[in-house]
Short mmCIF file of C-alpha atoms in Angstrom, two decimals:
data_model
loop_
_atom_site.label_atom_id
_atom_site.label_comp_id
_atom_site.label_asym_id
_atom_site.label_seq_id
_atom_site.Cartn_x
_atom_site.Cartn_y
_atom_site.Cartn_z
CA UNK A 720 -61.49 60.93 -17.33
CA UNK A 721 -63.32 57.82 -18.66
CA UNK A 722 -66.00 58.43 -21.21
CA UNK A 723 -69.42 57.68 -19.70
CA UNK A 724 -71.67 55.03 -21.86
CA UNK A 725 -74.88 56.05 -23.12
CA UNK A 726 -76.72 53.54 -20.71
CA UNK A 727 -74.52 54.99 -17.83
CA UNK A 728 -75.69 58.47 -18.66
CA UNK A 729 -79.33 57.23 -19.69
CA UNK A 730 -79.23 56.08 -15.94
CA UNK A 731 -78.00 58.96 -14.52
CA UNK A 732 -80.62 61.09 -15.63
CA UNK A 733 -83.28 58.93 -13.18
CA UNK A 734 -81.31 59.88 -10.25
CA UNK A 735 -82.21 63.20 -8.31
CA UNK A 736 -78.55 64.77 -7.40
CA UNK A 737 -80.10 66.84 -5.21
CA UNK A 738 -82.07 64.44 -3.42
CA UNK A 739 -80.78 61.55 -0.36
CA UNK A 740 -83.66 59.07 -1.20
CA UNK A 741 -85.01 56.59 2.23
CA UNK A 742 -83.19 52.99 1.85
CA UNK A 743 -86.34 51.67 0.70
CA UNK A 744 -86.31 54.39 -2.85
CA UNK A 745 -82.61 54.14 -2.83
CA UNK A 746 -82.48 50.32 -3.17
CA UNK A 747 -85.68 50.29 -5.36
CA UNK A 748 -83.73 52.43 -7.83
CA UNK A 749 -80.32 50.96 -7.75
CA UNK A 750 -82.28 47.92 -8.95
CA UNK A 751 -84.41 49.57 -11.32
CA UNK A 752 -81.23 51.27 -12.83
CA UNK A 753 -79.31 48.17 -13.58
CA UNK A 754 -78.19 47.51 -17.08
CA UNK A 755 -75.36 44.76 -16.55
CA UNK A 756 -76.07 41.68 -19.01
CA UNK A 757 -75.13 39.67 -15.38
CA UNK A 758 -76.24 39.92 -11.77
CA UNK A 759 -74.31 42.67 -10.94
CA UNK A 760 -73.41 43.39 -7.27
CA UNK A 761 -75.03 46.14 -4.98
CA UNK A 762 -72.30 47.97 -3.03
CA UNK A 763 -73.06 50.88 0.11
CA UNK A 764 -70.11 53.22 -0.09
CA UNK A 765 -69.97 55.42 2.59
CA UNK A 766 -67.80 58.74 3.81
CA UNK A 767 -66.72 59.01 7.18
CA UNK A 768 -65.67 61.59 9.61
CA UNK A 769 -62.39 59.51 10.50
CA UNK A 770 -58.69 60.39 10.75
CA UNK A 771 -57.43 56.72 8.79
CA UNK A 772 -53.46 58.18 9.62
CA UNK A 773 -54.80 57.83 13.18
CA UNK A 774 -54.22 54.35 14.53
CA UNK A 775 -57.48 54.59 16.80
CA UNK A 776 -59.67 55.58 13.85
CA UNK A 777 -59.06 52.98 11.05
CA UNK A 778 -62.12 50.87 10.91
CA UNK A 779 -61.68 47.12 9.95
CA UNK A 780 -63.33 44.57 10.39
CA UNK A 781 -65.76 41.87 9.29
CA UNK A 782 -69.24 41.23 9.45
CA UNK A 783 -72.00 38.25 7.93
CA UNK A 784 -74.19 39.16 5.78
CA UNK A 785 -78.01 37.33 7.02
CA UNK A 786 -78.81 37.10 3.10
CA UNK A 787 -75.56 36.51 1.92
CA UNK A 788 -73.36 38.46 -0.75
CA UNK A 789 -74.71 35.97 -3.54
CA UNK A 790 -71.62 35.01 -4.33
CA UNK A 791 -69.63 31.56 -3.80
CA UNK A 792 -66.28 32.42 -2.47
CA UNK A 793 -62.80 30.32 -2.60
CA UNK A 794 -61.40 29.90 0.63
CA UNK A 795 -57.59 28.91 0.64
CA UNK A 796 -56.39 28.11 4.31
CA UNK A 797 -52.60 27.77 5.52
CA UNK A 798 -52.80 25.14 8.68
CA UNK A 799 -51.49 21.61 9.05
CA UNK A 800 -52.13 18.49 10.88
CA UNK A 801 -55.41 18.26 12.65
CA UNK A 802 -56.30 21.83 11.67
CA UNK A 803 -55.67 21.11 8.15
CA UNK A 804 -58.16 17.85 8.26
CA UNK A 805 -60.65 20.30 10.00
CA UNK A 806 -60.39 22.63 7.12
CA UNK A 807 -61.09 20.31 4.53
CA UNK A 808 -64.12 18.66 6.15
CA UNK A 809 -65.27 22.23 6.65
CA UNK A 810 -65.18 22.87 2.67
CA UNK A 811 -62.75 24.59 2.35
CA UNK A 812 -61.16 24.71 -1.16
CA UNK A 813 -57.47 24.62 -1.04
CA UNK A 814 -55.63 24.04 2.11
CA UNK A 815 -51.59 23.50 2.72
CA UNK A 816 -48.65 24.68 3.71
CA UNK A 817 -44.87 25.73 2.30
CA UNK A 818 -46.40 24.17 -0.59
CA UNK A 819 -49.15 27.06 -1.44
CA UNK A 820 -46.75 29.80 -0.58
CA UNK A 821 -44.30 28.78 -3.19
CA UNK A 822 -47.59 28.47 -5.44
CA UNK A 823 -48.94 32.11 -5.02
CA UNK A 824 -45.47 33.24 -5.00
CA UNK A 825 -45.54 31.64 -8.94
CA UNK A 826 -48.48 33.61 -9.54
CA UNK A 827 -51.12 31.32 -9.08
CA UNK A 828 -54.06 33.44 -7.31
CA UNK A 829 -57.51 31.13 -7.64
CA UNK A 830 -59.32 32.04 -4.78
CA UNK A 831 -61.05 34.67 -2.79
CA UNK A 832 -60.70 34.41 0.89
CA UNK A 833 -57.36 33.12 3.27
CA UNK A 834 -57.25 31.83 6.83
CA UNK A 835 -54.58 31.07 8.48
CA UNK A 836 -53.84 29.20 11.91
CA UNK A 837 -51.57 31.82 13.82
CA UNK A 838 -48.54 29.14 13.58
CA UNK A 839 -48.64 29.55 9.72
CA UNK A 840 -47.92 33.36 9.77
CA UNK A 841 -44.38 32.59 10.10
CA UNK A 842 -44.74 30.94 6.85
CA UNK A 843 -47.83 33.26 5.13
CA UNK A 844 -45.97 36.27 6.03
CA UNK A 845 -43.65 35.66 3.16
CA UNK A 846 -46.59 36.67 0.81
CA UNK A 847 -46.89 40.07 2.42
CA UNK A 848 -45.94 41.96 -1.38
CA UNK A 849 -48.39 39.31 -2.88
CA UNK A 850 -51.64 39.06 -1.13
CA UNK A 851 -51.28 42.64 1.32
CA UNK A 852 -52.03 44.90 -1.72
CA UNK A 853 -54.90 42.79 -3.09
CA UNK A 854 -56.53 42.70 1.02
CA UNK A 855 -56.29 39.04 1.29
CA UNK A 856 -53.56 38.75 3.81
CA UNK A 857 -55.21 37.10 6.89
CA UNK A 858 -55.81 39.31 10.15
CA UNK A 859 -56.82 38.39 13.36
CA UNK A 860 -59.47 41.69 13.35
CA UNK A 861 -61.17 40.23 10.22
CA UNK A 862 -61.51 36.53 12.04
CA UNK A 863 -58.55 35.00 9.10
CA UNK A 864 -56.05 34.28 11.84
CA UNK A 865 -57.70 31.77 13.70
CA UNK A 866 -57.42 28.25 15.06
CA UNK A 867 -61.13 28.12 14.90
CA UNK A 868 -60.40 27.26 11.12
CA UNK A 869 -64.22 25.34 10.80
CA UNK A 870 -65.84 28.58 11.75
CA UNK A 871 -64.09 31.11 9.44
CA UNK A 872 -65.09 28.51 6.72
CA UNK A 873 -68.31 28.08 7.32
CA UNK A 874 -69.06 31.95 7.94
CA UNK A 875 -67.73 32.80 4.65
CA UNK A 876 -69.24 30.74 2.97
CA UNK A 877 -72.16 31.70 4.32
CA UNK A 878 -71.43 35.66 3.40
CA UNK A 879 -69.31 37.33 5.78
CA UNK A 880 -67.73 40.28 4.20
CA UNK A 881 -65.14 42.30 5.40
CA UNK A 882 -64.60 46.82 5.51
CA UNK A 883 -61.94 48.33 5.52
CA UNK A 884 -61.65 52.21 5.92
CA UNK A 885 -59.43 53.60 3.30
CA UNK A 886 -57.15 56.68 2.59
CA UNK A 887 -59.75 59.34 1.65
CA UNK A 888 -62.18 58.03 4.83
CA UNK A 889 -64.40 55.72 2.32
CA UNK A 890 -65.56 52.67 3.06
CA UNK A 891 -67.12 50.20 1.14
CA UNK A 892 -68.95 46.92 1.23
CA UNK A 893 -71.53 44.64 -0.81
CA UNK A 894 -74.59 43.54 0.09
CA UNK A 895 -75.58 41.43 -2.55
CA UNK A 896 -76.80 41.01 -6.14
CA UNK A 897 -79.33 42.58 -7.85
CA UNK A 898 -81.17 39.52 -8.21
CA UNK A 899 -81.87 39.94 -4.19
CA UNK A 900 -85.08 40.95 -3.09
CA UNK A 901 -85.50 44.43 -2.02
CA UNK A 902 -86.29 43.53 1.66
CA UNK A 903 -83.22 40.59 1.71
CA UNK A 904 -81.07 43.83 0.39
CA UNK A 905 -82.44 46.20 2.83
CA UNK A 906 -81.75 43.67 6.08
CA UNK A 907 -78.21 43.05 4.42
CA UNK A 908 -77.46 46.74 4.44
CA UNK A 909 -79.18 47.48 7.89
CA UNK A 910 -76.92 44.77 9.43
CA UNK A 911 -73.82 47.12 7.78
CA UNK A 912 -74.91 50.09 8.80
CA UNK A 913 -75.24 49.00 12.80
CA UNK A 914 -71.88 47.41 12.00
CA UNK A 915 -70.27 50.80 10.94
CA UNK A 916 -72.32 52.65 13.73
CA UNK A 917 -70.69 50.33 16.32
CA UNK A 918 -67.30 50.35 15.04
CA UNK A 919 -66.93 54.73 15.47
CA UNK A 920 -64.15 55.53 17.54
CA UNK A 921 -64.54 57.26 20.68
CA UNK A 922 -61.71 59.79 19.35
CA UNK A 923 -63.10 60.83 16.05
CA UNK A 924 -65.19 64.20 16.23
CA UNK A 925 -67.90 65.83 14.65
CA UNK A 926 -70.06 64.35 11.91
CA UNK A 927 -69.41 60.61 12.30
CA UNK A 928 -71.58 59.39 8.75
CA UNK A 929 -71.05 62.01 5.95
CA UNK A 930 -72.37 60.49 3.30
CA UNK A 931 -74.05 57.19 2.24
CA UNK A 932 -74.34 55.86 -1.29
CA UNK A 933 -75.60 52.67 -2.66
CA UNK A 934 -74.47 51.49 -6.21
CA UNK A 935 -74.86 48.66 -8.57
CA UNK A 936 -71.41 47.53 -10.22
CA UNK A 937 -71.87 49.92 -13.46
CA UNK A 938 -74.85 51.98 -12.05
CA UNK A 939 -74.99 55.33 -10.92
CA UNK A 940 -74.84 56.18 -7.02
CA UNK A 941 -78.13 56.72 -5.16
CA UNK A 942 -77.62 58.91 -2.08
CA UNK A 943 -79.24 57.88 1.09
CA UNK A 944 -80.89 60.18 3.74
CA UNK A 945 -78.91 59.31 7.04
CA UNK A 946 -82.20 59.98 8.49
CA UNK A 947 -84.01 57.01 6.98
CA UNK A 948 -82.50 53.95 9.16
#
């Protein structure tokens, strides 16, 4: 087990382990708590009563953020022709075809986000061992495999995130930096909240939400009451 710094464990001691704080305390702490020399990102973990090795209960998806995450993301997009000129004059920041695949495949991995136009999967699909580990292979539930190339751009850029429900039933997601205002960081994690709520499958059984926690990148987690939003 990694040895906890002193202004990890400094931290730690503000938190109440036996208390699920209201969004409004939990965010106000997270903040408070912070002792990154940069703006470090907030993040809302949550625990959910979901089966993932069930095909109708793995929750993915993506969502924009009405504050943004705060940070400026590289979008690389597979398309050609006409949707290739729309993707540049929507801003996106590297667009091809063949061309990038046998770049990533060389190792070269400078950007954040990929769309693709269906008719390039043929092609992206090649980069399965590449880019599926690292969750940037495009997917038409996460709005990546699209011809509407301009509008997965510009939402992006303007902070859609996406969630993904993992293994052990976690979930996790930003909601922006600690730089945010409280209330911009409250409306952010409201919006993924309803999100999650939304997305419960009509299989899965018994306590849907187990636990919430909000985080800063090296601060300690701040449970939230459920009963507070």
């Amino acid at each position: 087990m990694a040895k906890k710094s002193k202004k990890f464990l400094a931290a730690l001691e503000k938190v109440d382990a036996t208390k699920a704080y209201s969004v409004e305390e939990a965010v106000a702490l997270v903040k408070e708590l912070d002792y990154a020399n940069f703006d470090a990102t907030i993040e809302v973990a949550y625990r959910l009563g979901v089966d993932p090795k069930k095909a109708d209960q793995q929750i993915r998806g993506a969502v924009v953020l009405p504050n943004g995450t705060g940070k400026s993301q590289k979008v690389l997009v597979f398309a050609k022709g006409e949707k290739a000129a729309e993707a540049e004059a929507a801003g996106a920041d590297y667009v091809g075809e063949s061309d990038l695949v046998q770049k990533i495949n060389g190792g070269w991995m400078d950007f954040d986000v990929v769309v693709a136009t269906p008719d390039m999967m043929g092609e992206v699909g090649r980069l399965g061992r590449v880019l599926g580990p690292k969750g940037l292979m495009p997917n038409p539930k996460t709005g990546t495999v699209t011809m509407d190339v301009a509008k997965a751009i510009n939402e992006i850029k303007a902070g859609k995130v996406t969630y993904r429900v993992d293994k052990q039933s976690n979930l996790h997601a930003p909601i922006g930096k600690v730089s945010f205002g409280a209330d911009k960081l409250i409306e952010n994690f409201k919006t993924i909240q309803d999100t999650v709520l939304k997305a419960k499958p009509a299989t899965a059984k018994g306590v849907y939400i187990k636990n919430v926690t909000i985080t800063s990148t090296f601060g300690p987690g701040v449970k939230v009451n459920p009963q507070s939003f």
